[in-house]
Short mmCIF file of C-alpha atoms in Angstrom, two decimals:
data_model
loop_
_atom_site.label_atom_id
_atom_site.label_comp_id
_atom_site.label_asym_id
_atom_site.label_seq_id
_atom_site.Cartn_x
_atom_site.Cartn_y
_atom_site.Cartn_z
CA MET I 1 144.32 84.57 98.40
CA LEU I 2 143.99 88.29 99.17
CA VAL I 3 142.93 91.36 97.19
CA ASP I 4 144.26 94.88 97.68
CA SER I 5 141.09 96.86 97.04
CA HIS I 6 142.82 100.27 96.86
CA CYS I 7 146.31 101.26 95.73
CA HIS I 8 148.08 103.80 93.52
CA LEU I 9 150.60 101.85 91.46
CA ASP I 10 150.83 104.61 88.87
CA PHE I 11 152.48 106.92 91.41
CA PRO I 12 156.20 107.34 90.59
CA ASP I 13 157.68 105.61 93.65
CA LEU I 14 155.74 102.44 92.82
CA ALA I 15 155.63 102.59 89.02
CA ALA I 16 159.43 102.52 88.90
CA ARG I 17 159.44 99.20 90.77
CA LEU I 18 156.44 97.55 89.17
CA PRO I 19 157.99 94.15 88.26
CA GLU I 20 159.26 93.76 91.83
CA ILE I 21 155.92 94.87 93.27
CA LEU I 22 153.97 92.37 91.17
CA ALA I 23 156.35 89.59 92.12
CA LYS I 24 155.95 90.38 95.84
CA MET I 25 152.16 90.39 95.40
CA ALA I 26 152.33 86.86 94.04
CA ALA I 27 154.70 85.73 96.78
CA ASN I 28 152.26 86.99 99.42
CA GLN I 29 149.21 85.46 97.72
CA VAL I 30 147.71 88.81 96.72
CA GLN I 31 145.83 87.81 93.60
CA ALA I 32 144.62 91.24 92.50
CA ALA I 33 144.79 94.97 93.19
CA VAL I 34 142.68 97.93 92.14
CA CYS I 35 144.63 100.92 90.85
CA ILE I 36 142.58 103.93 91.87
CA GLY I 37 142.06 106.97 89.68
CA VAL I 38 142.46 110.33 91.40
CA ASN I 39 142.21 112.70 88.42
CA LEU I 40 141.35 112.50 84.74
CA GLU I 41 144.73 113.74 83.52
CA ASP I 42 146.46 110.64 84.88
CA PHE I 43 143.64 108.17 84.25
CA PRO I 44 145.19 106.86 80.98
CA ARG I 45 148.23 105.84 83.02
CA VAL I 46 146.04 104.02 85.55
CA LEU I 47 144.08 102.27 82.82
CA ALA I 48 147.27 101.26 81.01
CA LEU I 49 148.40 99.35 84.11
CA ALA I 50 145.12 97.46 84.25
CA GLU I 51 145.31 96.69 80.53
CA ALA I 52 148.91 95.48 80.69
CA HIS I 53 148.75 93.31 83.80
CA PRO I 54 146.02 90.68 84.32
CA GLN I 55 146.07 90.98 88.11
CA LEU I 56 145.44 94.76 88.08
CA LEU I 57 142.12 96.59 87.79
CA ALA I 58 141.23 100.28 87.64
CA SER I 59 138.74 102.87 88.83
CA VAL I 60 137.99 106.30 87.39
CA GLY I 61 137.28 109.49 89.32
CA LEU I 62 138.52 112.75 90.82
CA HIS I 63 139.80 112.78 94.37
CA PRO I 64 138.20 115.51 96.51
CA GLU I 65 141.63 117.07 97.05
CA HIS I 66 142.19 117.52 93.30
CA THR I 67 141.51 121.18 92.55
CA GLU I 68 142.95 121.60 89.05
CA GLY I 69 141.54 120.81 85.63
CA ALA I 70 138.00 120.73 84.32
CA GLU I 71 135.20 119.17 86.31
CA PRO I 72 133.91 116.03 84.58
CA THR I 73 130.28 115.46 83.78
CA ALA I 74 128.55 112.30 84.85
CA GLU I 75 128.38 111.36 81.17
CA GLN I 76 132.17 111.63 80.82
CA LEU I 77 132.74 109.41 83.84
CA VAL I 78 130.24 106.86 82.55
CA ALA I 79 132.01 106.74 79.18
CA LEU I 80 135.40 106.13 80.83
CA ALA I 81 133.93 103.54 83.16
CA ALA I 82 132.63 101.53 80.21
CA HIS I 83 136.07 99.95 79.79
CA PRO I 84 135.86 96.33 81.00
CA ARG I 85 138.84 96.70 83.35
CA VAL I 86 137.33 99.70 85.14
CA VAL I 87 135.44 98.25 88.08
CA ALA I 88 134.40 101.35 90.06
CA ILE I 89 133.74 105.09 90.13
CA GLY I 90 136.08 107.00 92.39
CA GLU I 91 138.05 107.86 94.35
CA THR I 92 135.39 110.39 95.27
CA GLY I 93 133.87 111.85 98.43
CA LEU I 94 134.60 114.80 100.69
CA ASP I 95 137.74 116.04 102.41
CA TYR I 96 137.36 118.97 104.79
CA TYR I 97 140.84 118.52 106.26
CA TRP I 98 142.45 120.28 103.33
CA HIS I 99 139.39 122.35 102.43
CA LYS I 100 138.25 123.70 105.76
CA ASP I 101 135.80 126.14 104.19
CA LYS I 102 133.78 123.12 102.99
CA PRO I 103 133.42 124.30 99.37
CA GLU I 104 130.23 123.51 97.54
CA TRP I 105 132.23 122.49 94.45
CA GLN I 106 133.44 119.47 96.39
CA ARG I 107 129.93 118.44 97.29
CA GLN I 108 128.74 118.92 93.73
CA ARG I 109 131.62 116.80 92.41
CA PHE I 110 130.59 114.04 94.80
CA ARG I 111 127.01 114.25 93.52
CA THR I 112 128.29 113.94 89.96
CA HIS I 113 130.24 110.80 90.81
CA ILE I 114 127.22 109.23 92.52
CA ALA I 115 125.10 110.00 89.47
CA ALA I 116 127.73 108.43 87.22
CA ALA I 117 127.90 105.29 89.36
CA LYS I 118 124.12 104.91 89.24
CA ALA I 119 124.10 105.44 85.48
CA CYS I 120 126.79 102.84 84.73
CA GLY I 121 125.95 100.41 87.52
CA LYS I 122 129.44 100.32 88.96
CA PRO I 123 130.14 100.85 92.70
CA LEU I 124 131.66 103.87 94.40
CA VAL I 125 135.04 104.17 96.12
CA ILE I 126 134.45 106.80 98.80
CA HIS I 127 136.97 108.94 100.66
CA THR I 128 135.92 110.91 103.73
CA ARG I 129 138.12 113.00 106.01
CA ASP I 130 136.78 115.43 108.63
CA SER I 131 133.52 115.27 106.68
CA ALA I 132 131.69 112.14 107.77
CA ALA I 133 128.31 113.74 108.45
CA ASP I 134 128.14 115.45 105.06
CA THR I 135 129.52 112.37 103.29
CA ILE I 136 126.83 110.10 104.72
CA ARG I 137 124.14 112.74 104.14
CA LEU I 138 125.00 113.12 100.46
CA MET I 139 125.24 109.37 100.00
CA ALA I 140 121.70 109.04 101.36
CA GLU I 141 120.28 112.05 99.51
CA GLU I 142 121.73 111.03 96.14
CA GLY I 143 120.78 107.36 96.41
CA ALA I 144 124.32 105.95 96.53
CA GLY I 145 122.93 102.79 98.08
CA ALA I 146 121.50 101.85 94.69
CA VAL I 147 124.98 100.84 93.55
CA GLY I 148 126.85 100.56 96.85
CA GLY I 149 130.61 100.47 97.07
CA VAL I 150 133.25 100.87 99.72
CA MET I 151 134.22 103.37 102.39
CA HIS I 152 137.94 103.24 101.75
CA CYS I 153 140.67 103.57 104.39
CA PHE I 154 138.07 103.76 107.12
CA THR I 155 139.05 105.85 110.16
CA GLU I 156 135.68 106.90 111.56
CA ASP I 157 133.80 105.56 114.59
CA TRP I 158 131.21 102.81 114.80
CA GLU I 159 128.26 105.17 114.33
CA VAL I 160 129.57 106.29 110.94
CA ALA I 161 130.37 102.70 110.01
CA LYS I 162 126.83 101.64 110.90
CA GLN I 163 125.32 104.38 108.75
CA ALA I 164 127.48 103.32 105.80
CA LEU I 165 126.59 99.66 106.35
CA ASP I 166 122.90 100.59 106.45
CA LEU I 167 123.34 102.17 103.01
CA GLY I 168 124.74 98.90 101.71
CA PHE I 169 128.42 99.85 101.68
CA TYR I 170 131.46 97.80 102.60
CA ILE I 171 134.09 99.04 105.06
CA SER I 172 137.74 98.82 103.99
CA PHE I 173 140.63 98.85 106.43
CA SER I 174 144.17 99.94 105.61
CA GLY I 175 147.48 99.68 107.45
CA ILE I 176 146.13 102.17 109.99
CA VAL I 177 144.36 99.26 111.73
CA THR I 178 147.82 97.89 112.66
CA PHE I 179 148.95 101.11 114.37
CA LYS I 180 149.14 100.91 118.17
CA ASN I 181 147.30 104.20 118.65
CA ALA I 182 144.42 103.35 116.28
CA LYS I 183 142.06 102.30 119.05
CA VAL I 184 138.83 103.44 117.38
CA VAL I 185 139.72 101.82 114.05
CA LYS I 186 140.57 98.55 115.80
CA GLU I 187 137.22 98.63 117.63
CA VAL I 188 135.33 99.12 114.38
CA ALA I 189 137.34 96.39 112.62
CA ALA I 190 136.33 93.98 115.39
CA LYS I 191 132.65 94.95 115.12
CA VAL I 192 131.83 95.28 111.42
CA PRO I 193 130.18 92.08 110.11
CA LEU I 194 132.87 89.93 108.51
CA GLU I 195 130.88 89.72 105.29
CA ARG I 196 131.17 93.50 104.84
CA ILE I 197 134.93 93.99 105.33
CA LEU I 198 137.52 94.71 102.64
CA VAL I 199 141.27 95.18 103.02
CA GLU I 200 143.57 97.61 101.23
CA THR I 201 146.96 99.29 101.37
CA ASP I 202 146.31 102.76 99.89
CA SER I 203 149.93 102.35 98.80
CA PRO I 204 152.32 104.07 98.59
CA TYR I 205 150.84 105.56 101.78
CA LEU I 206 150.09 104.17 105.24
CA ALA I 207 152.40 101.17 105.36
CA PRO I 208 151.30 98.79 108.11
CA THR I 209 153.36 97.71 111.06
CA PRO I 210 156.15 96.46 110.75
CA PHE I 211 156.82 98.68 107.71
CA ARG I 212 155.36 101.89 109.14
CA GLY I 213 157.10 104.96 107.74
CA LYS I 214 158.28 103.14 104.63
CA THR I 215 156.77 103.00 101.15
CA ASN I 216 153.68 100.83 101.16
CA GLU I 217 152.82 98.29 98.45
CA PRO I 218 150.06 95.74 97.75
CA ALA I 219 151.97 92.77 99.19
CA TYR I 220 151.65 94.37 102.61
CA VAL I 221 147.85 93.98 102.59
CA ARG I 222 148.60 90.63 104.22
CA HIS I 223 149.54 92.48 107.42
CA VAL I 224 146.19 94.30 107.42
CA ALA I 225 144.37 90.99 107.14
CA GLU I 226 146.50 89.45 109.88
CA GLU I 227 145.62 92.29 112.27
CA ILE I 228 141.91 91.93 111.54
CA ALA I 229 142.22 88.20 112.16
CA THR I 230 143.86 88.86 115.52
CA LEU I 231 141.20 91.38 116.51
CA ARG I 232 138.41 88.98 115.66
CA GLY I 233 139.94 85.72 116.89
CA LEU I 234 140.10 84.27 113.38
CA THR I 235 142.81 82.79 111.20
CA LEU I 236 144.43 84.70 108.38
CA GLN I 237 142.94 82.17 105.97
CA GLU I 238 139.41 82.90 107.23
CA VAL I 239 139.86 86.65 106.85
CA ALA I 240 141.48 86.26 103.43
CA ALA I 241 138.65 84.06 102.18
CA ALA I 242 135.96 86.39 103.52
CA THR I 243 137.47 89.66 102.33
CA THR I 244 138.22 88.26 98.88
CA ALA I 245 134.64 87.00 98.50
CA ASN I 246 133.43 90.39 99.72
CA PHE I 247 135.59 92.13 97.13
CA PHE I 248 133.98 90.26 94.25
CA ARG I 249 130.51 90.99 95.62
CA CYS I 250 131.33 94.68 96.03
CA PHE I 251 132.96 94.96 92.58
CA PRO I 252 130.98 92.58 90.32
CA ALA I 253 132.89 93.63 87.20
CA ALA I 254 136.16 92.47 88.76
CA GLY I 255 135.41 88.78 88.38
CA THR I 256 134.71 89.14 84.67
CA ALA I 257 137.78 91.33 84.13
CA LEU I 258 140.16 89.02 85.93
CA ALA I 259 138.80 85.97 84.12
CA ALA I 260 139.19 87.58 80.68
#
């Protein structure tokens, strides 16, 4: 069985097809998926999915690209994360691709999310784009290793991966690892200790080969796991077993939520 550790099923192009998507998850032995919060305005919609469907879980946070609405306090995030089907704080982190002036508000928001994760004891889902040095620095400065979490949709090099691993974080690979030109990502996927790897889709984005360019969905996480198996000389079953066990270690609340 597999777990999609990061998807956005509340987004319109997936929400409209939810029964089909859940059926395809089951057909591809994807036992669970985490619906990731990207802003507080839409969080009720994310949580509703996790409440309505036993195989879905949720996270709460503000994506670093989200520039509208009020900034949450750590206390607000902790209160929202108290729901038993919320298993993580995030998506949070830094994104200097869209914000090339590296605004301090983004860094402060990241600090707030780390503080919230430490306060509620739930792990972080971290996004980093064109900002790896600052992301790792803030993780270390703010003590993110106390709760750990996952570096989602990892696209950095081995040095960044090693620093994240040293802080106690897991490394999650998306459909990008199946792309022919993703040489660096493939190298990292072959090198990260198997007990620290997660798999994800980030759907509806980044559909893996052979669906590249189409709408992604959790069932396709199987192709991510198959590529990692090929890179490491393992079977799909070995990668599925390892990454699923890793998921439940990374997100301790998930086991309780799924068993409820």
